[in-house]
């Protein structure tokens, strides 16, 4: 203890406390000590000054009491949690003012013990005084019951003359064994409500000058109880608001992560610890940090990390709207740059409406940083766009470095008017090495509050510490990486913090692909290819037949529409002088060449619990389900896909489109 005390004071702190000293005759005297740093005129700490005196000396009794009351007030002022508040009170009262301290709080109509503090080295034997967490029932006529009913502080000056009934036989027996001499019980009252009781007792476990409390002590404990009740009430209100805010934040974030092929995922979210000096109450708790994992077509996955500027319920509400909007935009399966462009527009739409004196719109959109990535586990291709967010950290081969990003766009909501979002957000593509991990984070991970020396570490310093520690865990499980990241940077976090860790598979996933001419005869070939692939993958026969049926329907749809599709995007070179516009489409043989060149690609993928089928062609038109009449020969293919597949859809590609569907291999 002396070593820790010296370290604390040499750093510039002040230590104050009470300890017991055993005299030569065996009696104990309580000493009040204060240690302060010795500072010469030149500045730094060169030594320690310790001032000590006997606690509770009769000629300084009143001064000592008021000093204790002041210190209790100071300690309580910095406490925002109920358990911490109760613990601080008990530690200051025992042993300086009491040998035993119980604090019990009301939980509904039950009185529950929350603190049981005793002189050092002694604990109540089992079966005597009730432990922490137990319900306390004081019998009618007991002085504690009287304090509750009358809502006043009760003094038992001398137990030898007290005839109150004991709570139970074990309690009475223990009081006699340790020689309880005196007690004070004070109700904890605030705003006309009784929060509980504070019980202080003296016994023969210590040797004091006065083993009994008196009326002055009773009034002193009443004053302490008033401060304690107010601190507990504030802490209860704070914890209720904190719980509400954190629940709000929790339910805005994903409740559960999807199981994805070829990708391990771990996430963490932590609100910033509050600071009473902030003067912002609950706003220091939650904020607008969020993460998301969105299943896309054919086993691909959208990965999101974002941060709304500011704290409190407003930032969390904006975050919830943006997360919902991004999930909806992502289902279009467009590029990450397109998704961020749409999200930027949405950020402006949800801005709080404001007008100047002339009625002009002066709404200021929230400022949001965001990064959206699309990962394909079969090709290990990672496509992404960035809106002012910190780059992910890449962990591979014992190294931890920032992912190389060439184009970092502006945060959402801040681009200049007249500059279209498509020009701000750029898509980039990387290929992840097998088994590589990515750590996406918000700035709360590297932002730290000033240390005891008042120094604020720079983001570069904290990022360096983070990378150094994570590099040693590059091969660890994603859950361990997430845990290590949360504690890698020393100091208390100054903002809420979101972390998302993903790791690519170190083995190749099964895939089969083949390109066919867009001709009716190729429908059977495509179905044969699918059947052979499903058989080699040991897909259950019933599921394989269903998948092959839907392959036929989708491929047939592609072939039927190939002849009516527009001219592919390629350069047309015609020998001779330029033809008039109305004649340029009548070049002999051109139409046949176009139709004959049309192709489609069938790609099959196997996952742990599903197979995905994708059909690519050069037609830009996206398919839609038609309502076929009773006598129509066609128009039911996509209806069958919609009814029989778990999921299906289409997405634009650079060359045309892709139609896909998913068939589960286990269950429906």
XYZ file of C-alpha atoms in Angstrom:
668
model
C 0.000 0.000 0.000
C 2.837 2.383 0.886
C 4.398 1.880 -2.557
C 1.127 2.661 -4.354
C 0.594 5.691 -2.119
C 4.070 7.009 -2.922
C 3.583 6.502 -6.668
C 0.264 8.360 -6.554
C 1.638 11.353 -4.643
C 4.868 11.573 -6.667
C 2.706 11.920 -9.771
C 1.169 15.042 -8.233
C -1.867 13.517 -6.511
C -3.047 13.895 -2.907
C -3.806 10.927 -0.619
C -6.039 11.062 2.433
C -7.300 8.260 4.626
C -7.674 6.602 8.020
C -5.747 3.612 9.310
C -5.364 1.831 12.638
C -2.181 1.570 14.724
C -1.804 -0.970 17.535
C -0.104 0.406 20.667
C 2.304 -1.546 22.801
C -0.429 -2.263 25.337
C -2.599 -3.835 22.645
C -5.043 -0.967 22.265
C -5.772 0.513 18.837
C -5.653 4.165 17.907
C -7.070 5.458 14.610
C -4.834 7.846 12.737
C -5.995 10.325 10.126
C -3.251 10.984 7.557
C -2.824 13.196 4.525
C 0.033 12.941 2.012
C 0.779 15.786 -0.404
C 3.570 16.288 -2.980
C 6.527 18.514 -2.065
C 7.125 21.014 -4.856
C 10.099 23.419 -4.811
C 9.927 26.764 -6.620
C 11.460 25.161 -9.725
C 8.428 23.019 -10.356
C 8.405 19.163 -10.269
C 7.709 16.868 -7.293
C 10.802 16.211 -5.158
C 9.296 14.553 -2.114
C 6.241 13.740 0.008
C 4.889 15.576 3.039
C 2.764 13.454 5.414
C 0.593 14.989 8.123
C -0.993 12.652 10.671
C -3.058 13.018 13.825
C -5.288 10.862 15.968
C -8.748 10.706 14.451
C -11.706 11.873 16.500
C -9.769 13.531 19.293
C -12.257 15.093 21.680
C -10.925 18.628 21.305
C -11.205 18.401 17.526
C -14.376 16.334 17.347
C -16.597 18.901 15.665
C -13.881 19.942 13.236
C -13.215 16.311 12.333
C -16.923 15.591 11.794
C -17.417 18.515 9.450
C -14.221 17.610 7.607
C -15.582 14.095 7.074
C -18.925 15.480 5.904
C -17.149 17.719 3.404
C -15.066 14.850 2.073
C -18.138 12.647 1.694
C -19.822 15.420 -0.292
C -16.792 15.749 -2.566
C -16.584 11.999 -3.167
C -20.291 11.723 -3.896
C -20.211 14.636 -6.332
C -18.036 12.635 -8.702
C -20.114 9.444 -8.620
C -22.703 8.600 -11.282
C -23.284 4.921 -10.493
C -25.308 3.504 -7.599
C -22.875 0.753 -6.585
C -19.924 3.124 -6.754
C -21.808 5.710 -4.682
C -22.664 3.212 -1.950
C -19.143 1.798 -1.868
C -17.588 5.251 -1.508
C -19.835 6.133 1.433
C -19.106 2.894 3.292
C -15.339 3.151 2.785
C -15.286 6.681 4.232
C -17.396 5.845 7.292
C -15.639 2.579 8.225
C -13.470 2.544 10.283
C -13.238 6.296 10.977
C -16.789 6.695 12.265
C -18.240 3.179 12.522
C -17.279 -0.456 12.882
C -20.180 -1.655 10.758
C -22.087 -0.063 7.906
C -25.165 -1.421 6.152
C -26.967 0.339 3.323
C -30.281 -1.086 2.177
C -32.383 0.182 -0.719
C -36.030 -0.310 -1.619
C -36.726 -2.482 -4.654
C -40.462 -2.246 -5.106
C -41.889 -3.137 -1.705
C -38.753 -5.078 -0.685
C -35.800 -3.770 1.322
C -32.588 -5.261 -0.109
C -29.117 -5.054 1.398
C -26.685 -3.414 -1.029
C -23.635 -2.747 1.226
C -22.154 -4.668 4.158
C -18.886 -2.998 5.244
C -16.976 -3.856 8.422
C -13.715 -3.081 10.191
C -10.701 -4.504 8.440
C -10.122 -8.219 8.861
C -13.618 -9.151 10.072
C -16.641 -10.532 8.252
C -19.966 -11.732 9.674
C -20.131 -15.544 10.010
C -22.568 -17.384 7.796
C -26.092 -17.554 9.162
C -25.832 -14.368 11.200
C -26.191 -10.973 9.527
C -27.791 -11.077 6.095
C -25.372 -10.837 3.138
C -25.459 -8.359 0.261
C -28.400 -9.069 -2.041
C -30.621 -10.534 0.668
C -34.047 -9.161 1.517
C -34.119 -7.484 4.941
C -37.186 -7.666 7.184
C -37.050 -5.681 10.422
C -39.695 -6.744 12.937
C -42.243 -4.266 14.249
C -40.730 -2.358 17.167
C -37.171 -2.653 15.876
C -35.410 0.722 15.798
C -34.729 0.372 12.041
C -38.443 -0.238 11.437
C -39.189 2.858 13.526
C -36.766 4.917 11.424
C -38.560 3.799 8.258
C -42.068 4.457 9.576
C -41.289 7.824 11.180
C -38.830 8.854 8.474
C -36.378 10.138 11.069
C -32.889 9.246 12.294
C -32.977 6.892 15.305
C -30.168 6.651 17.882
C -29.530 3.572 20.021
C -27.036 5.051 22.443
C -26.427 1.935 24.522
C -27.401 -1.592 23.485
C -27.293 -2.753 27.091
C -30.497 -0.790 27.718
C -32.112 -1.497 24.324
C -35.086 -3.866 24.280
C -35.822 -3.877 20.529
C -36.644 -7.275 18.993
C -33.892 -8.781 16.839
C -34.520 -9.547 13.132
C -33.713 -13.207 13.820
C -31.913 -15.423 16.332
C -28.581 -15.480 14.448
C -28.450 -11.674 14.371
C -29.094 -11.392 18.112
C -26.449 -14.016 18.909
C -23.787 -12.246 16.817
C -24.561 -8.854 18.388
C -23.860 -10.385 21.768
C -20.665 -12.118 20.624
C -19.027 -9.001 19.162
C -20.426 -6.708 21.813
C -22.522 -4.231 19.843
C -22.487 -1.016 21.884
C -24.332 1.624 19.854
C -26.065 2.239 16.517
C -27.631 4.939 14.388
C -30.178 4.247 11.646
C -31.059 6.995 9.165
C -33.683 6.779 6.410
C -32.540 7.843 2.963
C -35.148 10.418 1.933
C -35.329 12.478 -1.233
C -38.223 14.322 -2.887
C -40.640 12.882 -0.336
C -39.663 9.295 -1.192
C -37.869 6.764 1.000
C -35.028 5.146 -0.930
C -33.806 2.942 1.912
C -31.807 2.903 5.157
C -28.248 3.590 6.277
C -27.195 1.685 9.411
C -24.005 2.521 11.360
C -22.863 0.544 14.389
C -20.096 0.399 17.002
C -18.904 -2.781 18.723
C -16.125 -4.178 20.888
C -14.180 -5.199 17.772
C -12.355 -1.867 18.121
C -11.033 0.109 21.084
C -12.319 3.675 20.855
C -12.244 6.538 23.335
C -16.037 6.643 23.172
C -17.799 3.352 22.257
C -21.208 5.046 22.100
C -22.910 7.466 19.738
C -24.666 10.542 21.092
C -27.170 13.143 19.866
C -24.455 15.088 18.063
C -23.525 11.923 16.148
C -27.182 11.313 15.329
C -27.534 14.765 13.757
C -24.255 14.260 11.917
C -25.446 10.925 10.437
C -28.726 12.586 9.451
C -26.753 15.169 7.477
C -24.727 12.416 5.820
C -27.905 10.501 4.958
C -29.354 13.567 3.237
C -26.314 13.836 0.973
C -26.188 10.101 0.364
C -29.887 9.965 -0.549
C -29.485 12.785 -3.035
C -26.431 11.110 -4.591
C -28.246 7.758 -4.813
C -31.291 9.417 -6.384
C -29.090 11.131 -8.970
C -27.286 7.859 -9.658
C -30.573 5.957 -10.012
C -31.919 8.563 -12.430
C -28.675 8.518 -14.364
C -28.605 4.734 -14.577
C -32.228 4.677 -15.728
C -31.498 7.234 -18.443
C -28.303 5.429 -19.373
C -30.141 2.114 -19.602
C -32.831 3.718 -21.771
C -30.265 5.332 -24.051
C -28.131 2.208 -24.316
C -31.199 0.070 -25.011
C -32.194 2.561 -27.688
C -28.732 2.293 -29.214
C -28.670 -1.478 -28.847
C -31.946 -2.001 -30.684
C -30.843 0.316 -33.478
C -27.811 -1.894 -34.089
C -28.128 -5.407 -35.590
C -29.670 -7.806 -33.067
C -27.790 -10.806 -34.510
C -25.195 -11.288 -37.205
C -25.989 -13.514 -40.199
C -24.061 -16.722 -40.788
C -22.042 -16.144 -43.955
C -19.942 -18.476 -46.069
C -16.223 -17.790 -46.222
C -16.352 -14.998 -43.667
C -15.869 -14.845 -39.895
C -17.343 -11.796 -38.150
C -17.052 -10.224 -34.698
C -18.520 -6.898 -33.545
C -18.306 -4.688 -30.455
C -20.043 -1.523 -29.339
C -19.161 0.478 -26.225
C -20.639 3.812 -25.107
C -18.197 6.342 -23.706
C -17.907 6.493 -19.936
C -19.562 9.660 -18.602
C -17.755 12.633 -17.137
C -19.600 14.754 -14.613
C -17.551 17.759 -15.672
C -18.961 17.555 -19.178
C -22.238 18.977 -17.938
C -24.019 17.028 -20.667
C -25.473 14.191 -18.640
C -26.652 11.322 -20.781
C -25.239 12.875 -23.938
C -21.847 11.589 -22.924
C -23.141 8.005 -23.110
C -24.374 7.002 -26.538
C -23.840 8.419 -29.965
C -24.200 7.759 -33.644
C -21.625 5.006 -34.186
C -22.941 1.975 -36.022
C -21.973 -1.128 -37.929
C -23.946 -3.483 -40.133
C -23.582 -6.719 -42.080
C -26.028 -7.083 -44.990
C -26.503 -10.322 -46.978
C -26.585 -9.545 -50.701
C -27.033 -11.602 -53.850
C -25.343 -14.961 -54.408
C -23.556 -15.051 -51.059
C -21.997 -11.610 -51.343
C -22.141 -9.395 -48.264
C -22.309 -5.658 -47.595
C -20.208 -4.424 -44.672
C -20.812 -1.012 -43.090
C -19.097 1.134 -40.473
C -20.268 4.681 -39.784
C -20.280 7.541 -37.286
C -22.759 10.404 -36.903
C -21.174 13.533 -35.461
C -22.309 14.405 -31.946
C -23.709 12.459 -29.012
C -26.988 11.692 -27.372
C -30.386 10.521 -28.522
C -30.436 12.803 -31.569
C -27.234 11.326 -32.977
C -28.507 7.805 -32.268
C -31.843 8.554 -33.976
C -30.084 9.871 -37.081
C -27.902 6.781 -37.063
C -30.991 4.561 -36.978
C -32.500 6.306 -39.993
C -29.258 6.081 -41.974
C -28.755 2.427 -41.150
C -32.289 1.557 -42.275
C -31.880 3.614 -45.459
C -28.531 2.024 -46.304
C -29.942 -1.492 -45.841
C -32.733 -0.621 -48.275
C -30.350 0.948 -50.804
C -28.014 -2.043 -50.572
C -30.720 -4.424 -51.793
C -30.436 -2.794 -55.230
C -26.997 -4.435 -55.444
C -25.425 -1.363 -56.941
C -21.806 -0.323 -56.487
C -20.606 0.999 -53.111
C -20.057 4.447 -54.649
C -23.684 4.554 -55.842
C -24.910 3.480 -52.415
C -22.956 6.255 -50.659
C -24.212 8.795 -53.192
C -27.811 7.850 -52.381
C -27.072 7.877 -48.649
C -25.596 11.362 -48.983
C -28.859 12.564 -50.538
C -30.808 10.913 -47.731
C -28.593 12.617 -45.132
C -29.692 15.952 -46.552
C -33.345 14.950 -46.579
C -33.432 14.085 -42.854
C -31.798 17.372 -41.803
C -33.830 19.306 -39.226
C -35.865 21.896 -41.213
C -34.749 25.458 -40.481
C -35.500 28.774 -42.182
C -33.941 32.215 -41.961
C -35.844 35.489 -41.505
C -36.665 35.558 -45.221
C -38.082 32.029 -45.228
C -35.136 30.540 -47.094
C -34.115 26.989 -46.223
C -30.968 27.020 -44.067
C -31.176 23.421 -42.834
C -27.799 21.971 -41.888
C -27.471 18.222 -42.604
C -25.788 16.039 -39.992
C -22.149 15.229 -40.665
C -21.593 11.512 -41.088
C -18.522 9.460 -41.926
C -19.196 6.080 -43.470
C -17.481 3.271 -45.295
C -19.411 0.702 -47.338
C -17.753 -2.470 -48.591
C -19.016 -5.407 -50.641
C -17.145 -8.679 -50.220
C -17.356 -11.750 -52.428
C -16.033 -14.762 -50.499
C -15.648 -16.941 -53.615
C -13.377 -14.510 -55.458
C -12.136 -12.765 -52.267
C -12.803 -9.502 -54.078
C -13.477 -6.467 -51.895
C -15.167 -3.429 -53.458
C -15.600 -0.301 -51.369
C -16.196 3.441 -51.260
C -15.292 5.797 -48.443
C -17.064 8.909 -47.136
C -14.449 10.510 -44.894
C -14.049 7.491 -42.615
C -10.834 6.065 -41.177
C -9.447 3.254 -43.404
C -9.807 -0.314 -42.097
C -6.785 -2.065 -40.644
C -5.507 -5.077 -42.619
C -4.064 -7.912 -40.516
C -2.051 -10.479 -42.451
C 1.245 -12.347 -42.028
C 2.029 -10.797 -38.656
C 1.498 -7.236 -39.876
C -1.163 -4.622 -39.208
C -1.401 -1.758 -41.699
C -4.085 0.585 -42.959
C -5.858 -0.631 -46.079
C -4.599 1.413 -49.020
C -7.401 3.754 -50.139
C -6.785 6.092 -53.032
C -10.078 8.011 -52.994
C -11.482 9.210 -49.652
C -14.621 11.208 -50.356
C -16.214 13.905 -48.250
C -18.302 12.918 -45.219
C -21.982 12.528 -45.942
C -23.866 15.801 -45.761
C -20.955 18.186 -46.393
C -20.273 18.181 -50.141
C -20.571 21.517 -51.907
C -23.793 22.446 -53.678
C -23.708 21.811 -57.400
C -21.206 18.971 -57.041
C -22.975 15.706 -57.759
C -22.352 12.880 -55.336
C -21.235 10.565 -58.158
C -18.176 12.787 -58.547
C -17.338 12.626 -54.828
C -17.465 8.910 -54.036
C -15.282 6.525 -56.017
C -15.330 2.753 -56.042
C -12.130 0.814 -55.500
C -11.409 -2.897 -55.593
C -8.895 -5.046 -53.724
C -8.369 -8.778 -53.393
C -7.982 -10.010 -49.827
C -5.255 -12.593 -49.216
C -6.532 -15.961 -47.935
C -7.069 -15.794 -44.171
C -6.550 -12.025 -43.970
C -8.531 -10.028 -41.390
C -9.972 -6.526 -41.637
C -10.728 -4.378 -38.603
C -13.197 -1.551 -39.215
C -13.639 0.961 -36.400
C -14.979 4.364 -35.428
C -12.762 7.058 -33.977
C -13.790 6.218 -30.409
C -11.294 3.360 -30.568
C -8.311 5.698 -30.880
C -9.671 8.845 -29.169
C -8.714 8.888 -25.519
C -9.330 11.338 -22.698
C -6.316 13.139 -21.226
C -4.319 11.101 -18.730
C -3.476 12.119 -15.193
C -0.670 14.246 -16.556
C -3.235 16.207 -18.583
C -1.641 15.163 -21.877
C -3.894 14.230 -24.799
C -2.326 11.451 -26.920
C -2.413 12.087 -30.663
C -4.410 9.837 -32.974
C -1.191 8.774 -34.708
C 0.244 7.626 -31.367
C -2.821 5.657 -30.385
C -3.100 4.131 -33.855
C 0.543 3.067 -33.642
C -0.083 1.383 -30.284
C -3.173 -0.328 -31.688
C -1.365 -1.673 -34.780
C 1.603 -2.857 -32.731
C -0.595 -4.970 -30.464
C -2.883 -6.262 -33.202
C 0.043 -7.316 -35.400
C 0.872 -9.957 -32.788
C -2.669 -11.353 -33.124
C -3.024 -11.360 -36.892
C -3.700 -15.113 -36.908
C -6.060 -15.135 -33.911
C -9.820 -15.706 -34.005
C -11.882 -12.634 -34.843
C -13.469 -12.594 -31.366
C -10.038 -12.408 -29.748
C -8.978 -9.670 -32.158
C -12.087 -7.644 -31.284
C -11.449 -8.091 -27.557
C -7.781 -7.146 -27.938
C -8.645 -4.044 -29.965
C -10.987 -2.699 -27.286
C -8.235 -2.688 -24.636
C -5.169 -2.101 -26.824
C -5.120 1.676 -26.404
C -4.674 2.800 -22.767
C -6.910 5.434 -21.224
C -10.635 6.073 -20.990
C -12.536 6.358 -24.272
C -13.838 9.835 -25.045
C -16.505 8.811 -27.544
C -18.673 5.798 -28.221
C -16.875 3.074 -30.093
C -17.911 0.535 -32.733
C -15.658 -2.265 -33.974
C -16.252 -4.817 -36.736
C -13.714 -7.551 -37.521
C -13.997 -9.858 -40.570
C -11.673 -12.600 -41.742
C -11.612 -14.172 -45.207
C -11.523 -17.935 -45.583
C -8.101 -19.523 -46.007
C -9.561 -22.194 -48.324
C -11.232 -21.740 -51.715
C -15.004 -22.133 -51.837
C -16.626 -24.342 -54.475
C -17.663 -22.606 -57.694
C -18.409 -23.719 -61.265
C -18.869 -21.335 -64.225
C -19.309 -21.743 -67.990
C -20.294 -19.474 -70.869
C -22.823 -20.636 -73.492
C -24.155 -19.170 -76.747
C -27.619 -17.692 -76.237
C -29.354 -20.432 -78.236
C -32.338 -22.626 -77.265
C -30.292 -25.809 -77.553
C -28.010 -24.566 -74.782
C -30.791 -24.706 -72.171
C -30.311 -28.461 -71.871
C -26.518 -28.073 -71.735
C -26.817 -25.566 -68.915
C -29.114 -27.877 -66.983
C -26.703 -30.798 -67.502
C -23.804 -28.720 -66.200
C -25.806 -27.782 -63.104
C -26.828 -31.393 -62.421
C -23.214 -32.615 -62.643
C -22.002 -29.838 -60.313
C -24.718 -30.504 -57.727
C -23.989 -34.229 -57.808
C -20.249 -33.646 -57.244
C -21.125 -31.373 -54.308
C -23.389 -34.021 -52.754
C -26.423 -31.739 -52.859
C -29.515 -33.740 -51.812
C -31.286 -35.129 -54.884
C -34.573 -33.347 -54.197
C -32.826 -29.986 -53.843
C -30.642 -30.588 -56.877
C -33.681 -31.353 -59.058
C -35.428 -28.202 -57.856
C -32.335 -26.103 -58.589
C -31.992 -27.641 -62.069
C -35.658 -26.857 -62.806
C -35.120 -23.214 -61.907
C -31.868 -23.122 -63.918
C -33.917 -24.150 -66.960
C -36.480 -21.417 -66.324
C -33.925 -18.630 -65.871
C -31.759 -19.701 -68.821
C -34.831 -20.061 -71.055
C -35.872 -16.545 -70.105
C -32.415 -15.261 -71.076
C -32.413 -17.095 -74.432
C -35.936 -15.971 -75.349
C -35.088 -12.341 -74.739
C -31.674 -12.469 -76.405
C -33.149 -12.050 -79.890
C -35.114 -8.954 -78.898
C -32.303 -7.338 -76.916
C -30.740 -4.085 -78.070
C -27.430 -3.854 -79.875
C -24.594 -4.599 -77.477
C -22.317 -1.804 -76.471
C -19.516 -2.185 -79.012
C -18.072 -0.161 -81.811
C -19.648 -0.645 -85.236
C -17.178 -0.323 -88.122
C -18.653 -0.193 -91.625
C -16.366 -0.039 -94.617
C -16.985 2.652 -97.231
C -18.497 6.089 -96.874
C -20.765 6.844 -93.909
C -24.330 5.657 -94.421
C -27.350 7.917 -93.880
C -28.934 7.449 -90.472
C -32.071 5.760 -91.807
C -29.994 3.230 -93.729
C -27.331 2.466 -91.114
C -29.476 -0.223 -89.475
C -30.070 -2.114 -92.713
C -26.547 -3.422 -93.229
C -26.903 -7.003 -94.603
C -26.075 -9.715 -92.072
C -25.600 -7.292 -89.161
C -28.711 -8.401 -87.264
C -27.764 -12.053 -87.615
C -24.280 -11.317 -86.337
C -25.609 -9.532 -83.298
C -28.006 -12.301 -82.357
C -25.418 -14.965 -83.012
C -22.834 -13.269 -80.758
C -25.081 -13.190 -77.718
C -23.913 -15.272 -74.788
C -24.856 -16.060 -71.239
C -22.760 -17.301 -68.349
C -24.000 -19.789 -65.770
C -22.217 -19.635 -62.428
C -22.910 -22.040 -59.558
C -21.728 -21.596 -55.984
C -21.895 -23.936 -53.020
C -22.181 -22.683 -49.460
C -22.518 -24.407 -46.116
C -26.327 -24.493 -46.221
C -27.275 -23.240 -49.709
C -26.354 -23.235 -53.364
C -26.523 -20.073 -55.447
C -27.186 -19.924 -59.166
C -26.351 -16.841 -61.243
C -27.031 -16.272 -64.936
C -25.217 -13.347 -66.595
C -26.083 -11.853 -69.985
C -25.573 -8.599 -71.894
C -29.194 -7.439 -71.750
C -29.614 -4.291 -69.659
C -33.312 -4.933 -69.027
C -34.014 -6.325 -65.531
C -36.604 -9.137 -65.381
C -39.964 -8.792 -63.707
C -42.724 -11.237 -62.839
C -45.608 -11.189 -65.339
C -49.227 -12.115 -64.748
C -49.842 -14.918 -67.261
C -53.362 -15.667 -68.437
C -54.960 -19.119 -68.381
C -54.254 -19.749 -72.068
C -50.787 -18.120 -72.222
C -47.977 -20.501 -73.119
C -45.304 -18.562 -71.231
C -44.858 -15.912 -68.579
C -44.641 -18.253 -65.578
C -40.882 -18.873 -65.330
C -40.026 -16.127 -62.879
C -43.196 -16.871 -60.932
C -41.865 -20.396 -60.339
C -38.498 -18.992 -59.265
C -40.226 -16.610 -56.876
C -42.311 -19.397 -55.326
C -39.697 -22.156 -55.111
C -36.410 -20.357 -54.320
C -35.560 -19.059 -50.864
C -34.470 -15.750 -52.389
C -34.003 -14.432 -55.891
C -33.305 -11.162 -57.638
C -31.350 -9.377 -60.322
C -28.630 -6.785 -60.319
C -26.954 -4.650 -62.980
C -23.405 -5.490 -64.005
C -20.889 -3.612 -66.144
C -21.759 -5.789 -69.139
C -25.501 -6.176 -68.575
C -27.254 -7.921 -65.700
C -27.208 -10.996 -63.486
C -30.269 -12.989 -62.386
C -29.712 -15.116 -59.295
C -31.534 -17.380 -56.876
C -30.744 -19.351 -53.714
C -31.790 -22.919 -52.933
C -31.234 -24.207 -49.368
C -29.613 -27.624 -49.123
C -30.872 -28.139 -45.555
C -34.556 -27.610 -44.813
C -36.687 -25.059 -46.700
